[in-house]
C-alpha positions as MATLAB code, in Angstrom:
seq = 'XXXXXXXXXXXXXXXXXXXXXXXXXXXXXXXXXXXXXXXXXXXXXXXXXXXXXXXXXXXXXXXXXXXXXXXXXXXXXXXXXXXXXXXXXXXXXXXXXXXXXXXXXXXXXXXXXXXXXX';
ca = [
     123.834   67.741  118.079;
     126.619   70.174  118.397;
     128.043   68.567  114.333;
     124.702   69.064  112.596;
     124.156   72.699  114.338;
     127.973   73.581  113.132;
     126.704   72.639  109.578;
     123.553   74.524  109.483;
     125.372   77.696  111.048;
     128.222   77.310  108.432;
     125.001   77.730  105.841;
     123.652   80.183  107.302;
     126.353   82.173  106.630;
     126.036   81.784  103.010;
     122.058   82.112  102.324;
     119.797   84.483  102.483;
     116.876   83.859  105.246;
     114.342   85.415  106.255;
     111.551   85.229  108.985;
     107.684   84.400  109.007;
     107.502   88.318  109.296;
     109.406   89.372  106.320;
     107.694   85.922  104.118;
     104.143   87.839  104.861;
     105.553   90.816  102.823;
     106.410   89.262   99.866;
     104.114   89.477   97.146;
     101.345   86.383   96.813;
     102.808   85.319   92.984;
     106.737   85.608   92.206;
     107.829   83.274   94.246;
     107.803   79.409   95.516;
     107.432   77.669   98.078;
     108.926   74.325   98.888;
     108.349   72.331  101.752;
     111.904   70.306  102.131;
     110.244   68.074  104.742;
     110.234   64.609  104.925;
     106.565   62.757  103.314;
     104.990   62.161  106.263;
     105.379   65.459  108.030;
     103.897   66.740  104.125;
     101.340   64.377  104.508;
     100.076   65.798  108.054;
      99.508   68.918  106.451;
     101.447   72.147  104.840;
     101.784   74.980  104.054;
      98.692   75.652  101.196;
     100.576   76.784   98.253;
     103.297   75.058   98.482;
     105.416   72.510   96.535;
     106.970   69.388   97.882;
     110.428   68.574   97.181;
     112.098   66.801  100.108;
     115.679   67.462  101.590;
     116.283   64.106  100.730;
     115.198   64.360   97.000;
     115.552   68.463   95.952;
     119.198   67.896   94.253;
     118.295   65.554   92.135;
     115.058   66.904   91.252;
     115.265   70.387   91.271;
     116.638   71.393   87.658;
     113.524   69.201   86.193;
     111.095   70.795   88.530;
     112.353   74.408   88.477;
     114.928   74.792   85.496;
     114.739   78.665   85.469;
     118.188   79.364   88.163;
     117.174   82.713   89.180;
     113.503   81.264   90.489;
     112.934   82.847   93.480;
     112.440   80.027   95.755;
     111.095   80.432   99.749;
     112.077   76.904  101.281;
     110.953   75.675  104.656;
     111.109   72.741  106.940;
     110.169   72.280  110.179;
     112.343   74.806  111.956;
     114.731   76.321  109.283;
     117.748   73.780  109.989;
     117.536   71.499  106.695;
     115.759   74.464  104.385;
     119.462   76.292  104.972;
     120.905   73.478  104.140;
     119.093   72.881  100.785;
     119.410   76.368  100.248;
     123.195   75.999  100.192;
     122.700   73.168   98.033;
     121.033   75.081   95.509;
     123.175   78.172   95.584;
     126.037   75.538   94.580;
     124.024   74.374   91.883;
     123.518   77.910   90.632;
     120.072   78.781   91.885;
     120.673   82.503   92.895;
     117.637   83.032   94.993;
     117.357   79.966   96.990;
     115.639   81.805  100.040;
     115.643   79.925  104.094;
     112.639   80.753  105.703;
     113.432   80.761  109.532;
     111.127   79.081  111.555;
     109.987   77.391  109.090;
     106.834   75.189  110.060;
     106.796   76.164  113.366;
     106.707   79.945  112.537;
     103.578   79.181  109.690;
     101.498   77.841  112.496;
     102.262   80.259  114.924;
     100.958   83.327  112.309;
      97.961   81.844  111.558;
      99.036   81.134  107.773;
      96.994   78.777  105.254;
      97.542   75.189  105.896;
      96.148   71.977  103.796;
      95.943   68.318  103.609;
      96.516   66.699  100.137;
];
């Protein structure tokens, strides 16, 4: 829908993102990962690692579950659409390295990367 792609461009703008590519690089520890998805696509599996904190939840939760602001955070959803919009959230709430991960999902099953059931 043309209004929802005009709001995740607008925050794209603003956050950093980067691909499935550049996500392999980073180091294993310094970092999480949060799966903004809804329950039931965390439920049929994710990525193994990662946290759950849903797009629908994160705001309200986040300061409890990651009080530090300059967390590095890698956040992902299904294609990268709602983890740039959380990741414009946070960077309003002062989270400094609220990071999109563009693909999201998608791109983790396409590389071959870890994937679990809980």
């Amino acid at each position: 829908n043309p209004g929802f792609l005009a709001l995740v461009n607008h925050a794209k703008a603003r956050v950093q993102e980067i691909n499935i590519t550049e996500y392999r690089k980073l180091p294993r520890e310094g970092h999480l990962l949060i799966d903004v998805r809804e329950d039931h696509e965390w439920a049929a599996g994710h990525a193994a690692g990662a946290i759950h904190l849903s797009k629908g939840i994160i705001e309200r939760d986040i300061e409890t579950r990651v009080p530090d602001p300059s967390t590095k955070m890698v956040l992902y959803c299904g294609g990268g659409y709602r983890s740039a919009l959380v990741a414009d959230a946070l960077r309003q709430m002062g989270y400094r390295d609220a990071i999109s991960l563009d693909g999201g999902w998608r791109a983790w099953n396409e590389a071959g990367l870890p994937v679990t059931k809980d």
